[in-house]
Short mmCIF file of C-alpha atoms and ligand atoms in Angstrom, two decimals:
data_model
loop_
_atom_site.label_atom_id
_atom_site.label_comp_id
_atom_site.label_asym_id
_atom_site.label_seq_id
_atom_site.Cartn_x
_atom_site.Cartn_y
_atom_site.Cartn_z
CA UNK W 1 -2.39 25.07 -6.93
CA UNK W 2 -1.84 23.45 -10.43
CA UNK W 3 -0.69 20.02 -9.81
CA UNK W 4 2.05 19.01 -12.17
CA UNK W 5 2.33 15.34 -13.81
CA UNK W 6 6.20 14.79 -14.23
CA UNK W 7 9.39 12.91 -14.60
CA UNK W 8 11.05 15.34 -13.21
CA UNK W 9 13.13 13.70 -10.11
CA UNK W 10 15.09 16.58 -9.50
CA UNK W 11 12.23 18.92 -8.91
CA UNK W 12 10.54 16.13 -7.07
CA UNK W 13 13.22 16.18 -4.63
CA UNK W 14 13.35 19.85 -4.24
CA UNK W 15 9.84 20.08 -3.39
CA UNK W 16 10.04 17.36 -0.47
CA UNK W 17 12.59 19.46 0.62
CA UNK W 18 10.98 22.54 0.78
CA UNK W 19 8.50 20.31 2.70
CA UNK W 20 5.29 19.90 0.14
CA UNK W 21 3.68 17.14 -0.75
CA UNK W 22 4.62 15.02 -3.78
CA UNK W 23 2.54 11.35 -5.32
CA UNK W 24 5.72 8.97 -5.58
CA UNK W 25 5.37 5.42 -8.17
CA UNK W 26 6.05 2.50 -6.05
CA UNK W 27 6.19 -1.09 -7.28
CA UNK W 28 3.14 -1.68 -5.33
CA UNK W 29 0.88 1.48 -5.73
CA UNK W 30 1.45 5.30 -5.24
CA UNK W 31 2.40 6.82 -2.00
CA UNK W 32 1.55 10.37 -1.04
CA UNK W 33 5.42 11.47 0.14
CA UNK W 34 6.47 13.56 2.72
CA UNK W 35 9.83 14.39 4.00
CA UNK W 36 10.87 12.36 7.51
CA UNK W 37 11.23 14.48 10.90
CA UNK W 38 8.53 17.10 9.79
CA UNK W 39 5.21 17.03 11.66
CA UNK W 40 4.04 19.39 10.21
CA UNK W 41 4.45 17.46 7.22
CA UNK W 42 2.60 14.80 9.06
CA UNK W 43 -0.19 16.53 9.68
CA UNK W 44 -0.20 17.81 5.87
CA UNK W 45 -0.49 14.35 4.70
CA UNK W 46 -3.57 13.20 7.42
CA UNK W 47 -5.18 16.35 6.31
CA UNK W 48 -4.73 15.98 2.19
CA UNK W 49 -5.67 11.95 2.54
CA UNK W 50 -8.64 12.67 5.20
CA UNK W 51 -7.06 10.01 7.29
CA UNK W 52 -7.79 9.52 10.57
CA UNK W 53 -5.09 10.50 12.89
CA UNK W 54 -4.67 6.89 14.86
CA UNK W 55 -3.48 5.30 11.36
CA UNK W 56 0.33 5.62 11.38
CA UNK W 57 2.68 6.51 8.17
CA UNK W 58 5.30 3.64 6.34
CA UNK W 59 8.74 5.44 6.37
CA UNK W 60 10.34 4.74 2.70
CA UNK W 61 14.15 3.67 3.10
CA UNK W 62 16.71 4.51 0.26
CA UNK W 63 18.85 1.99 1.43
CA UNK W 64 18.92 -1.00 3.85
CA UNK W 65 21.57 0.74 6.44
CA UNK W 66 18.94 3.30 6.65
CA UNK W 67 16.71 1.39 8.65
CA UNK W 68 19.13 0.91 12.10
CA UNK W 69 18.54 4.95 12.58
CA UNK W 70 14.63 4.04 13.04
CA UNK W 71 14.64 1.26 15.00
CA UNK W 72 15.10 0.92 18.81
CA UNK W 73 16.65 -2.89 18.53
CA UNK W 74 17.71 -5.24 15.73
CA UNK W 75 15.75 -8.64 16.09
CA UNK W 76 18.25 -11.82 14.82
CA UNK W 77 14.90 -12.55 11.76
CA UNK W 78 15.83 -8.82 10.27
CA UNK W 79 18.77 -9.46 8.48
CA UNK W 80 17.78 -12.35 6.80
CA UNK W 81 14.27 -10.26 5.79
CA UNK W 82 16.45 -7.65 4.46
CA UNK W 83 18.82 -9.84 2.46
CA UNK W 84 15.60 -11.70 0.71
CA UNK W 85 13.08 -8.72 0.31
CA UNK W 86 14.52 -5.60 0.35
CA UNK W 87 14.09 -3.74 -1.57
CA UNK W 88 10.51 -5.08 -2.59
CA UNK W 89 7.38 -5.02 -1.05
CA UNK W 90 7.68 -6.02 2.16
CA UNK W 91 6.88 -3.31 5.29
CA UNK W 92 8.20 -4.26 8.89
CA UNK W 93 7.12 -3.61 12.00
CA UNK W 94 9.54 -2.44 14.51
CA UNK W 95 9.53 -1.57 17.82
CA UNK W 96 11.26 2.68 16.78
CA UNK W 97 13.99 4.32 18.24
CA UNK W 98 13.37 6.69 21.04
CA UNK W 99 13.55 9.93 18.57
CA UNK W 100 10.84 8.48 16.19
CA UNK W 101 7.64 11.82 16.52
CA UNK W 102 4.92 9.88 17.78
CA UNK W 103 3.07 11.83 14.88
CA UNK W 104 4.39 9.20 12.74
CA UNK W 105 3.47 5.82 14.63
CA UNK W 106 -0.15 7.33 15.58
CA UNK W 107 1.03 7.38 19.20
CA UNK W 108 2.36 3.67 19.17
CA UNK W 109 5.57 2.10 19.88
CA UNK W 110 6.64 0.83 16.66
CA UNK W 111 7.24 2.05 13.37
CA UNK W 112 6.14 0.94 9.80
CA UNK W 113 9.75 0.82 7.53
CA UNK W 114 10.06 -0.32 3.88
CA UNK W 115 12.10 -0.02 1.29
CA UNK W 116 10.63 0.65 -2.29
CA UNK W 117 12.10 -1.25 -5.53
CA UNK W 118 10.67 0.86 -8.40
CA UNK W 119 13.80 2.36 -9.75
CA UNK W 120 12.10 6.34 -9.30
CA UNK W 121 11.52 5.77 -6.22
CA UNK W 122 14.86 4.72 -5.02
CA UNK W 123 16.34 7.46 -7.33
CA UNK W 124 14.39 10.48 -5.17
CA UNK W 125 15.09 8.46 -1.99
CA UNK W 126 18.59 8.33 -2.77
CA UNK W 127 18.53 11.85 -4.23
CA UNK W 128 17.04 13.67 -0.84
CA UNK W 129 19.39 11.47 0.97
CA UNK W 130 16.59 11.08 4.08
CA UNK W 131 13.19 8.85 4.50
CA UNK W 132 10.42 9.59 3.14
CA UNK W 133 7.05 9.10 5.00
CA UNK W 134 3.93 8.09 2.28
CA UNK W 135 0.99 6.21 2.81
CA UNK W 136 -1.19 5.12 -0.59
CA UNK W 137 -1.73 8.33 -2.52
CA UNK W 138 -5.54 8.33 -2.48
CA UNK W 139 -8.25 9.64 -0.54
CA UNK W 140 -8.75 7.34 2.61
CA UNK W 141 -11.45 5.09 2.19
CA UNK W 142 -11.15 4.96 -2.11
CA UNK W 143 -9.03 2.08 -3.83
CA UNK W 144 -5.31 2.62 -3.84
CA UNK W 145 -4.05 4.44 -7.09
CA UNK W 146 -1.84 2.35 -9.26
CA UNK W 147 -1.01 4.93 -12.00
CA UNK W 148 -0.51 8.53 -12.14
CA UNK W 149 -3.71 9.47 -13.45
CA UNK W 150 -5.39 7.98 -10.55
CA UNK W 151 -3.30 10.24 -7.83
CA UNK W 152 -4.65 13.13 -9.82
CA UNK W 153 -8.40 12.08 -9.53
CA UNK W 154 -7.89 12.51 -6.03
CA UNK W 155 -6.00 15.24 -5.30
CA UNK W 156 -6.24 17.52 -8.40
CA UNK W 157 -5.46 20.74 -7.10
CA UNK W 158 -4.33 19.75 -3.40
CA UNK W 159 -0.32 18.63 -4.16
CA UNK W 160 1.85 20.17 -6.54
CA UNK W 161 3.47 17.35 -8.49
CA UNK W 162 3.11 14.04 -9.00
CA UNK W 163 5.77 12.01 -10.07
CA UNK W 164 5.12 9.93 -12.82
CA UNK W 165 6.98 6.42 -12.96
CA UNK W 166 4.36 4.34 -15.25
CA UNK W 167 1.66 2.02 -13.99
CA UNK W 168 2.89 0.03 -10.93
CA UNK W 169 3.79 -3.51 -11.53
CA UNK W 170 2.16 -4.96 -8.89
CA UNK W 171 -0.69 -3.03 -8.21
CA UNK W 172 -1.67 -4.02 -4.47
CA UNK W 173 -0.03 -2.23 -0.95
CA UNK W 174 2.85 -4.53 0.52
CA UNK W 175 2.68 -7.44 3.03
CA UNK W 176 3.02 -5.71 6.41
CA UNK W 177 4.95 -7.84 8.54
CA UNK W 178 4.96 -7.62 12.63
CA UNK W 179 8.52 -8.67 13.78
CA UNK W 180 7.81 -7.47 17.53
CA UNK W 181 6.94 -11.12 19.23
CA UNK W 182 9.19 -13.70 19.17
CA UNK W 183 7.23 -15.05 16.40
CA UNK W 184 6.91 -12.59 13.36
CA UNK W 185 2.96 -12.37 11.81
CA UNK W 186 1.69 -10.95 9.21
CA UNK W 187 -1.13 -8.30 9.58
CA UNK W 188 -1.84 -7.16 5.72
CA UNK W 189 -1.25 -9.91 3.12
CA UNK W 190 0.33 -9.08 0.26
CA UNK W 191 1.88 -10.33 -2.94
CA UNK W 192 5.30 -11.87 -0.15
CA UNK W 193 2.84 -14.56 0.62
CA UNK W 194 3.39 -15.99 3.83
CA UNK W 195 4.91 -19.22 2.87
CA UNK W 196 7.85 -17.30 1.30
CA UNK W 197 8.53 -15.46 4.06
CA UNK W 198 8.23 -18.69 6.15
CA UNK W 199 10.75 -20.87 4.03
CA UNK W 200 13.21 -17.48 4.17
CA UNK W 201 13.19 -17.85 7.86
CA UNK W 202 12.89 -21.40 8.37
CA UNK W 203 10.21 -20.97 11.16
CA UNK W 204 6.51 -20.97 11.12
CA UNK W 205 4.70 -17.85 11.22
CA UNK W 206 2.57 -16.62 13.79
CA UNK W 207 -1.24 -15.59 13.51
CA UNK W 208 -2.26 -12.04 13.82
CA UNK W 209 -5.31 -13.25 16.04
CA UNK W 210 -8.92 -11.72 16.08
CA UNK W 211 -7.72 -8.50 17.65
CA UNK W 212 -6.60 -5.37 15.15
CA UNK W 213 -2.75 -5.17 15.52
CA UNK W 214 -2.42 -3.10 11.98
CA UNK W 215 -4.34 0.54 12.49
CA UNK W 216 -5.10 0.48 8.79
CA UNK W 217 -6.83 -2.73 8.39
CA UNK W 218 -10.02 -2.07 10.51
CA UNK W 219 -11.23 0.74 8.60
CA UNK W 220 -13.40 0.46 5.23
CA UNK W 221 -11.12 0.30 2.38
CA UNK W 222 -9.97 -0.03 -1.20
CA UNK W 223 -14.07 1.26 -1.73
CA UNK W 224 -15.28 2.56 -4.94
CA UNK W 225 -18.72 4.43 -4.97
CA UNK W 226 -19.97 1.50 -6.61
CA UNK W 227 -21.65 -1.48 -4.65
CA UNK W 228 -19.59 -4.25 -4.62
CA UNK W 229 -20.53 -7.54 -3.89
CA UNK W 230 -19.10 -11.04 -3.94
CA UNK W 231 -20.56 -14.00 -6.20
CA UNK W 232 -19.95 -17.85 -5.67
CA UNK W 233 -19.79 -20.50 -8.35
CA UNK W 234 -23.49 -21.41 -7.39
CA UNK W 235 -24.57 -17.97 -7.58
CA UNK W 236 -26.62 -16.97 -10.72
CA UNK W 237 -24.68 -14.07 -12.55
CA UNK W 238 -25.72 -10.95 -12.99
CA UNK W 239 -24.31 -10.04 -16.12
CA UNK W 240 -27.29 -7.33 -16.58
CA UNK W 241 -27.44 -5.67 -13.05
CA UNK W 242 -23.78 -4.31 -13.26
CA UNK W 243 -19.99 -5.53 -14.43
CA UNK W 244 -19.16 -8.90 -13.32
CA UNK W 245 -15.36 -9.22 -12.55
CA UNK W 246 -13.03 -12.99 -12.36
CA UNK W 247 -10.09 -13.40 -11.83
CA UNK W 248 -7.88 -13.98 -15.16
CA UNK W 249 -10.37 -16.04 -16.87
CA UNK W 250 -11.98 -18.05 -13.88
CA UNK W 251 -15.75 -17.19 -15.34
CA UNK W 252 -16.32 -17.03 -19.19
CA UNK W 253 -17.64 -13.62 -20.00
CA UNK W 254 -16.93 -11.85 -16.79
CA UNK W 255 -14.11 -9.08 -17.29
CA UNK W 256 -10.95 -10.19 -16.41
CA UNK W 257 -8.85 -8.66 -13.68
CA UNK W 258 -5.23 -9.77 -12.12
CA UNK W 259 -3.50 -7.94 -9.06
CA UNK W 260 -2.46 -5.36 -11.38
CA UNK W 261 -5.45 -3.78 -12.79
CA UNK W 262 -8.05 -4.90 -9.50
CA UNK W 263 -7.93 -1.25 -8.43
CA UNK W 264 -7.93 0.40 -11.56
CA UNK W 265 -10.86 -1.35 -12.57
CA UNK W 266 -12.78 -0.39 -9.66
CA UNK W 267 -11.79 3.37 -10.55
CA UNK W 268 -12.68 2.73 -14.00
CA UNK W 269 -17.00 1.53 -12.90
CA UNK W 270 -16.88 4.52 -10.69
CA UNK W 271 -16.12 6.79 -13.83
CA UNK W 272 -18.70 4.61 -15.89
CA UNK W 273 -21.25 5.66 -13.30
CA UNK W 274 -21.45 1.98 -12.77
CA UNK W 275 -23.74 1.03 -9.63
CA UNK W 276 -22.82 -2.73 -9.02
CA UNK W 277 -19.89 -4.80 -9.27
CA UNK W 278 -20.17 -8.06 -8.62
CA UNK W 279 -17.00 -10.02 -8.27
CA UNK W 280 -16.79 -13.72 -9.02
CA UNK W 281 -14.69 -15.98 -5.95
CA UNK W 282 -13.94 -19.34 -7.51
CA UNK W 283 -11.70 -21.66 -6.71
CA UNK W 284 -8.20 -20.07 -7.74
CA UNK W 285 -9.59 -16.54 -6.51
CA UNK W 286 -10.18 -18.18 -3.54
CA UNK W 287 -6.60 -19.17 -2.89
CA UNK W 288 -5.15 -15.46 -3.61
CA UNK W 289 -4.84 -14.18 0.13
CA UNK W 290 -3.80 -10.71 -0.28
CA UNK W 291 -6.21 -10.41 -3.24
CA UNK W 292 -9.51 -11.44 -1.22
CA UNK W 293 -8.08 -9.10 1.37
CA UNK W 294 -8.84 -6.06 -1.02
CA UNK W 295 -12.04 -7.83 -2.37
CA UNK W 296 -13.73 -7.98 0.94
CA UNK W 297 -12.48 -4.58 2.47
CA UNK W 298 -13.86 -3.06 -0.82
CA UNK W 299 -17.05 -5.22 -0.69
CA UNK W 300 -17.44 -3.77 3.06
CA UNK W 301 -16.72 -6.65 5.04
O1 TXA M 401 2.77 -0.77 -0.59
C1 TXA M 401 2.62 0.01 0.35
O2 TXA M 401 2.81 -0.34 1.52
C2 TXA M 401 2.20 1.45 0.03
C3 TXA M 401 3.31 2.14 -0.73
C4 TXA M 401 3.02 3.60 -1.02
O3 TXA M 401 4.51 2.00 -0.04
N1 TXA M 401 1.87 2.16 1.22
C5 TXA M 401 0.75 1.91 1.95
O4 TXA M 401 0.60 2.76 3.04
O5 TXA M 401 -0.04 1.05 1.67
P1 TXA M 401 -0.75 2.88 3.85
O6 TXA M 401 -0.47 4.00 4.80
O7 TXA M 401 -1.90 3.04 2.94
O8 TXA M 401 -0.85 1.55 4.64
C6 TXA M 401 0.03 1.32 5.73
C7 TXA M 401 -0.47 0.22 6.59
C8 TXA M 401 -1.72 0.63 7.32
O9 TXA M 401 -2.59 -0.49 7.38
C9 TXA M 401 -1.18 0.99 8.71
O10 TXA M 401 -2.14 0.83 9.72
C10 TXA M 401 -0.04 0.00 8.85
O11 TXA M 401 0.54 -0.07 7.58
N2 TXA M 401 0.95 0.48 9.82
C11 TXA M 401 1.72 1.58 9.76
N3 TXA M 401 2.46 1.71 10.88
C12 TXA M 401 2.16 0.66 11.67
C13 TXA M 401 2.58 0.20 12.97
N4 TXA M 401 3.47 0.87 13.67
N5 TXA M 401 2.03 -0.93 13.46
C14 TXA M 401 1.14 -1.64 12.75
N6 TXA M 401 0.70 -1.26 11.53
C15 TXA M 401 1.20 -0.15 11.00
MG1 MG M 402 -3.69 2.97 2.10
#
């Protein structure tokens, strides 16, 4: 199968239909899309990704009325989330309605719903008139792909189009927020930094705790073939044993990386057959939650 970069929305949508697979731009990264209500369609996307089966999908919304379909109840804390941060990048987790495949949700009660704001992405959700399912649109276990060049590293071959919609603005997954206990937590930080959502609501939020409440987040991810390991102001730096990252301009020499280009970098040593990155944590790094998320899943921790 030739896989197709494109603008084409039109053909984009036609595929879905016909029930392939198709690499969608999203503000945040890519997502590997899927038309709703198919399982086998599921099963294509665990099998393309490699993903293991008990990691559920995010259903894509065109628009916010879409999301009552999918959800078994309304809690009073959703309309105000959807007024402030839909569409954006924000996912919510929901206890689903009844009809919701348990193909989707890995076998669980809830369901993973958010609604995309990259303008191609609303266009082809709005076009197919239907959710789409779509995880990131890499290989499981490799750093999320933040332009369409990067989709086609990893599935050359496997999908038949990718749609192409530019470099993605933001460049790390959404904040996935659990709205199923009375007090809403967040289980994968993201550039919606807690406080925001917590001066939206008016209300403190609650802590995820030490168990794993998000599938995703216990596995190894956002991993390069490259070694990657953390450095500390103290630390002596490598500059000759590999590439030494900082955030913006936090360590003078290092390269400098933002939210943006984290992943694409990472991409990039792999490419330069590098073997070590070493990435620099000072103090402003520090502070970046959803950031040292990525950084310490990639590092292996
Ligand atoms: O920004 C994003 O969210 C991107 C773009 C493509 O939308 N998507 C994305 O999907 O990052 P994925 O599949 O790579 O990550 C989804 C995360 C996983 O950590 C998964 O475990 C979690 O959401 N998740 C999905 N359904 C869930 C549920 N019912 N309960 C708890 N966590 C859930
Ligand atoms: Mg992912």
């Amino acid at each position: 199968m030739e896989t197709e970069i494109s603008k084409n929305i039109d053909k984009a949508a036609q595929l879905l239909n016909q029930g392939h697979l198709v690499a969608i731009p999203t503000e945040t990264v890519y997502g590997l899309a899927g038309l709703f209500g198919s399982i086998e369609t599921y099963n294509q996307i665990y099998e393309v990704k490699g993903r293991p089966s008990d990691n559920p999908l995010i259903v894509h919304i065109g628009e916010k009325s879409w999301i009552y379909d999918l959800i078994d109840s309304a809690p009073t804390s959703l309309e105000i989330l959807l007024d402030h941060f839909f569409p954006g990048p924000l996912t919510l987790i929901l206890k689903k309605a009844y009809h919701i495949s348990p193909s989707l949700t890995a076998n669980l009660p809830t369901i993973a719903i958010r609604m995309p704001s990259h303008p191609l992405a609303l266009e082809l959700l709005r076009k197919v008139g239907h959710p789409i399912v779509a995880p990131s649109a890499n290989l499981s276990g490799c750093p999320s792909p933040t332009r369409a060049e990067d989709v086609l590293e990893d599935f050359n071959g496997k999908i038949p189009m990718i749609l192409d919609g530019g470099p993605c603005q933001i460049g790390i997954e959404s904040t996935v927020l659990s709205l199923l206990d009375n007090k809403p937590c967040i289980l994968r930080p993201g550039i919606i930094t807690e406080e925001a959502i917590e001066n939206v609501l008016q209300t403190k939020l609650g802590s995820s705790g030490k168990e794993v409440l998000s599938p995703g987040m216990k596995y190894r991810h956002y991993a390069p073939k490259a070694k990657v390991s953390l450095i500390y102001p103290h630390d002596s730096v490598p500059f000759s044993s590999g590439w030494v990252l900082s955030f913006e301009n936090e360590l003078k020499g290092a390269i400098p990386f933002n939210h943006q280009n984290f992943y694409q970098l990472l991409r990039k040593a792999d490419r330069e057959n590098i073997s070590h990155v070493f990435i620099f944590v000072g103090p402003i790094l520090s502070k970046e939650k959803a950031l040292m998320n990525r950084i310490q899943k990639s590092a292996g921790g």
